[in-house]
Coordinates of C-alpha atoms in Angstrom, one line a residue:
X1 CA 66.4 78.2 141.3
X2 CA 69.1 80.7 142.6
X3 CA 72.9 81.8 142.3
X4 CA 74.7 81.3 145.4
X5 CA 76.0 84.8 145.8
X6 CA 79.1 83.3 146.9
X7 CA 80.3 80.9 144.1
X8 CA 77.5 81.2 142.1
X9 CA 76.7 77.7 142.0
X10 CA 73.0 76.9 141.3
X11 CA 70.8 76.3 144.9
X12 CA 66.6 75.4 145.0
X13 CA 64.5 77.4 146.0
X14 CA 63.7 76.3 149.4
X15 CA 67.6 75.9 150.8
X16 CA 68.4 78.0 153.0
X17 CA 72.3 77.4 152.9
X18 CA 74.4 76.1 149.1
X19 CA 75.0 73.0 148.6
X20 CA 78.6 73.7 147.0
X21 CA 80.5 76.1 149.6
X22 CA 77.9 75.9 152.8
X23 CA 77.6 79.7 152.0
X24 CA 73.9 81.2 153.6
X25 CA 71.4 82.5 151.2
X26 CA 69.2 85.4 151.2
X27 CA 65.9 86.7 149.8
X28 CA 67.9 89.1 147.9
X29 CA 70.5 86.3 145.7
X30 CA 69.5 86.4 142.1
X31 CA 67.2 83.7 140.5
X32 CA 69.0 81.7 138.0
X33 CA 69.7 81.8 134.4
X34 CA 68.4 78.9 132.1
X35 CA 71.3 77.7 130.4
X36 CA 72.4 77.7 126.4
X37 CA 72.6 74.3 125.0
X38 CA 74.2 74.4 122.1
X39 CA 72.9 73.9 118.4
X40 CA 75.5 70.7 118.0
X41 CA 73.8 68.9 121.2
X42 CA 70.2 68.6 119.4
X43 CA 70.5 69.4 116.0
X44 CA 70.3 66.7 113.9
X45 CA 70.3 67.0 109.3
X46 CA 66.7 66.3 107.8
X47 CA 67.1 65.8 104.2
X48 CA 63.5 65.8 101.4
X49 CA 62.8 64.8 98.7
X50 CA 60.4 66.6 96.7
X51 CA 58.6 64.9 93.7
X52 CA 58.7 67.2 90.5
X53 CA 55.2 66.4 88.6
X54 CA 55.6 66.7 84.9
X55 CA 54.7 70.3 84.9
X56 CA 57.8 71.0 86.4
X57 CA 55.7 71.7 90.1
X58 CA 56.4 70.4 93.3
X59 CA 54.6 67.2 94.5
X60 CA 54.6 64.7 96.9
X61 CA 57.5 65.5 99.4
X62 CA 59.1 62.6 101.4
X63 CA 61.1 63.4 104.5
X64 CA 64.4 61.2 105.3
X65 CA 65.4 61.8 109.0
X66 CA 68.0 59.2 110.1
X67 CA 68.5 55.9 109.5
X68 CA 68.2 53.8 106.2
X69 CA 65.0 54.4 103.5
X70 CA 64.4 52.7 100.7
X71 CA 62.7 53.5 97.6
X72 CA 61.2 50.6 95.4
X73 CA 58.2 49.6 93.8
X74 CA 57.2 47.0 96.1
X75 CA 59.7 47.7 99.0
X76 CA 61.0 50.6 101.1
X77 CA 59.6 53.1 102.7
X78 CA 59.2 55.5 99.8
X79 CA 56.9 54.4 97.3
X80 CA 55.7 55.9 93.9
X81 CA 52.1 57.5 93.9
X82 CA 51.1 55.9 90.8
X83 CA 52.5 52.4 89.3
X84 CA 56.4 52.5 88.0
X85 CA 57.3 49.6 86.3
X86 CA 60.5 51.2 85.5
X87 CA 61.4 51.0 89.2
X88 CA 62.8 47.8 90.9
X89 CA 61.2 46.3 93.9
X90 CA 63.8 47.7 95.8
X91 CA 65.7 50.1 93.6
X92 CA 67.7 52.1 95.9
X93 CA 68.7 53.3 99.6
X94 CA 69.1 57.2 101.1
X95 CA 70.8 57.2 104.6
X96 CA 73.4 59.8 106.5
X97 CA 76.8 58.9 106.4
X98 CA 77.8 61.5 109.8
X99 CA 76.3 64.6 108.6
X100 CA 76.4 63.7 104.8
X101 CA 73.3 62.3 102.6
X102 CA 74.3 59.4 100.4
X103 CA 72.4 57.2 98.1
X104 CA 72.8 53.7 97.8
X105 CA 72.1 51.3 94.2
X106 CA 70.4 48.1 95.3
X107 CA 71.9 46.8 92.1
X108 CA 68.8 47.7 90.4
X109 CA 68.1 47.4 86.3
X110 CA 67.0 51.2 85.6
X111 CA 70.2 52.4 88.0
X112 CA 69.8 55.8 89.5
X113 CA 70.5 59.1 87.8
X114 CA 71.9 62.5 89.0
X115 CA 71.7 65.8 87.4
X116 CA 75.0 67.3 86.2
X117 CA 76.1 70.8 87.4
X118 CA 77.6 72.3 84.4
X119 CA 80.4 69.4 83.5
X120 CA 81.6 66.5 84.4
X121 CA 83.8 63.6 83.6
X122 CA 83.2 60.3 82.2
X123 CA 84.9 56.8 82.1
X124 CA 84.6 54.2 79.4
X125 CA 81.3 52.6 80.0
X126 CA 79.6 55.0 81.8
X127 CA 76.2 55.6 81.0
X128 CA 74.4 59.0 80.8
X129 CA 71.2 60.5 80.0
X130 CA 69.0 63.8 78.6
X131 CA 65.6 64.4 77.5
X132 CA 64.3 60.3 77.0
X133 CA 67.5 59.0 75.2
X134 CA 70.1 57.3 77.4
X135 CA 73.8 57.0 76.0
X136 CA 76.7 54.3 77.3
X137 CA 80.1 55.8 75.8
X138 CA 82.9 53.4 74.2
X139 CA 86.2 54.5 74.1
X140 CA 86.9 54.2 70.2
X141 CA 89.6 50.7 70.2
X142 CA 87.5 49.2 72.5
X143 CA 84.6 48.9 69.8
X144 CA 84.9 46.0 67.7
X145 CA 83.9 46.7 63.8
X146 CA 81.3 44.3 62.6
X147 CA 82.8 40.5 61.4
X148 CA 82.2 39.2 58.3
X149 CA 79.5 36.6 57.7
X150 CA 80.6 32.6 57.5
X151 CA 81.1 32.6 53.9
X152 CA 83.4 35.6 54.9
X153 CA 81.0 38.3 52.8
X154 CA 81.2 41.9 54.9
X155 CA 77.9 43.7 55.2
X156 CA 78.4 47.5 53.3
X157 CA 78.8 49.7 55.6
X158 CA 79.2 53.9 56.0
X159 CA 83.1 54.5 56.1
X160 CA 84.1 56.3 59.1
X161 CA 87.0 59.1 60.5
X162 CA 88.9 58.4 63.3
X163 CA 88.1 59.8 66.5
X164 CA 88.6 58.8 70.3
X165 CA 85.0 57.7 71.4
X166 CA 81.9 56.7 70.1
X167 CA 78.2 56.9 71.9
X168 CA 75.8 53.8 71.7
X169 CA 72.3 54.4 72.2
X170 CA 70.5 52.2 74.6
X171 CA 67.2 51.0 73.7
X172 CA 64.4 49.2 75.5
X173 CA 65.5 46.0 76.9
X174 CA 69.0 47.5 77.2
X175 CA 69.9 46.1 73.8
X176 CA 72.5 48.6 72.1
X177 CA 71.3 50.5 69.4
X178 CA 72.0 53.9 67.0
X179 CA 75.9 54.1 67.2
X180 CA 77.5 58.0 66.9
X181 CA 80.8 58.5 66.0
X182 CA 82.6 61.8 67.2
X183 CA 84.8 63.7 65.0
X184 CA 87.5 66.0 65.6
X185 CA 86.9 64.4 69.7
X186 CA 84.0 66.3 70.0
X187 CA 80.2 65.6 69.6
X188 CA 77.4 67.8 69.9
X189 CA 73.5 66.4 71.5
X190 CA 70.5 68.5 71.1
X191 CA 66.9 68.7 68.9
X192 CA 68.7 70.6 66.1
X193 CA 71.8 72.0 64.1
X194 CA 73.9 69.6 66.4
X195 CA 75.9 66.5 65.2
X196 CA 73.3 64.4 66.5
X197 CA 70.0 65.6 66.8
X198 CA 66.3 64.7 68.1
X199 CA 63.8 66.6 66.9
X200 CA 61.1 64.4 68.0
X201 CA 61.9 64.8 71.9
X202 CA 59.9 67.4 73.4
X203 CA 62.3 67.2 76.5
X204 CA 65.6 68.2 74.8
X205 CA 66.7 71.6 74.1
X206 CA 68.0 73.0 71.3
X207 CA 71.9 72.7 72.0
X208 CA 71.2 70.5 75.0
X209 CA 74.8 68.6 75.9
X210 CA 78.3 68.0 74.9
X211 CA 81.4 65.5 75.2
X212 CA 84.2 66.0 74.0
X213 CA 88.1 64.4 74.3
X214 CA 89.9 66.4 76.3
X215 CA 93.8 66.0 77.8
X216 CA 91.8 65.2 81.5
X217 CA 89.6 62.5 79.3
X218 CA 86.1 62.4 78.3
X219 CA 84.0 65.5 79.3
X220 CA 80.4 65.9 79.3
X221 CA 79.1 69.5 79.4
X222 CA 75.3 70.3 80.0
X223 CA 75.1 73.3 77.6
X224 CA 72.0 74.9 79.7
X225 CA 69.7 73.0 78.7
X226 CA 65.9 73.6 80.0
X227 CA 65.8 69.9 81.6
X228 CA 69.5 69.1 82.3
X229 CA 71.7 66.0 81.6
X230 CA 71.8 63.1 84.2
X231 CA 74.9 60.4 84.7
X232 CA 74.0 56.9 85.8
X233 CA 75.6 56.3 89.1
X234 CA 77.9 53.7 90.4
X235 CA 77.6 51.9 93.9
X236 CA 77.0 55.1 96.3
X237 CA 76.9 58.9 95.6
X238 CA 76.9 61.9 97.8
X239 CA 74.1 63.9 97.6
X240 CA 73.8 67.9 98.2
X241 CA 71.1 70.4 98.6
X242 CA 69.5 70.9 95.1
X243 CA 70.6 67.9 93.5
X244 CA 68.5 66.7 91.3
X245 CA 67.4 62.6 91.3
X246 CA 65.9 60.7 88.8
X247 CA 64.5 57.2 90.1
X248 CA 62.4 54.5 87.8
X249 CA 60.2 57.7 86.0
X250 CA 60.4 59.9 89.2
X251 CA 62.5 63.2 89.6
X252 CA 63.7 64.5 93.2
X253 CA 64.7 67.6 94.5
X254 CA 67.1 67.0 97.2
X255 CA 66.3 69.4 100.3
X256 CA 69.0 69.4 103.2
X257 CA 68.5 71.4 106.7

């Protein structure tokens, strides 16, 4: 190709005269320059996901162009190296909504978790999670203190201060179990020297989370913990570069370009 020297307008090779102005060409007009499409006209976001294996290394990576995938046990296009049976068939969904990464629960019955960064807030019934013990909170009134029996005999029980939320610990089947009561609106999660402590769960730190009653409501603070502290989701979520996913058993690394 060649510039007409007259308006500059692109002419092949062989013509003799521009097919814009009608202007003649010579053996001298200058060859033509390719032209710059911009980054908008082909670009297009690729997001990962990178499997974290238990030694904290990466794994498996999965790559989510666009369109809808779907991670399940049975289902989807993302499926789990080794057996889950934490994982619903079809648990949940990863799409781009535009140029943003969202995750979609299939109403499944682990839920889907996200890693914290630094704080957050929490509503009444939300449900969160650290090391291997997962926590629904309960705004205080909204607990009901246990009835007496039919021949109207009450159990003993510890007495209790007042405070403005309580934490029920959810066990296996998703039956309610170990109740904490905050005092003075703030309680403190870790393996030791906190108001509630693990000390048999290798995957919480020390001083690993707080939440406490605040005047903006119910905060809950990831103290820098080694493994972080994860809230269960509800309906979709955005998802950035870094964020941290925890599916069935599996943990993601979210990777966006």
């Amino acid at each position: 190709m060649r510039l007409c020297p007259n308006c500059n307008s692109e002419v092949g090779t062989g013509n003799k005269f521009c097919g814009n102005c009608g202007a003649k060409m010579d053996a001298g007009s200058k060859a033509a320059k390719a032209k710059t499409i911009m980054f908008s006209q082909f670009q297009q976001k690729m997001a990962r996901l990178v499997l974290i294996k238990g030694s904290g290394q990466d794994g498996t990576t999965f790559y989510i162009p666009s369109g809808e995938h779907i991670i399940g046990r049975t289902e989807g296009q993302i499926r789990s190296e080794q057996p889950d049976p934490f994982l619903s068939p079809a648990h949940a969904k990863f799409a781009f909504d535009g140029e943003q990464l969202v995750i979609h629960d299939l109403e499944s019955q682990n839920g889907v978790f996200i890693r914290i960064k630094e704080e957050m807030y929490l509503n009444p019934g939300d449900v969160f999670m650290l090391g291997k013990q997962v926590f629904r909170l309960i705004e205080s009134q909204d607990y009901n203190e246990p009835a007496p029996e039919e021949d109207g005999t009450y159990f003993y029980f510890t007495p209790h201060m007042p405070s403005k939320f309580l934490l029920v610990r959810l066990l296996q089947g998703g039956i309610d179990g170990d109740i904490y009561r905050a005092e003075e609106n703030v309680l403190t999660i870790g393996r030791e020297g906190n108001a509630v402590d693990f000390p048999s769960d290798p995957f919480i730190s020390g001083n690993h989370a707080r939440i406490e009653f605040t005047a903006d409501g119910f905060k809950l603070t990831d103290l820098n913990s080694r493994n972080g502290t994860f809230f269960r989701i509800k309906e979709r979520r955005a998802l950035y570069h870094g964020d941290f996913v925890y599916i069935g058993q599996q943990l993601f690394r979210v990777e966006i370009t």
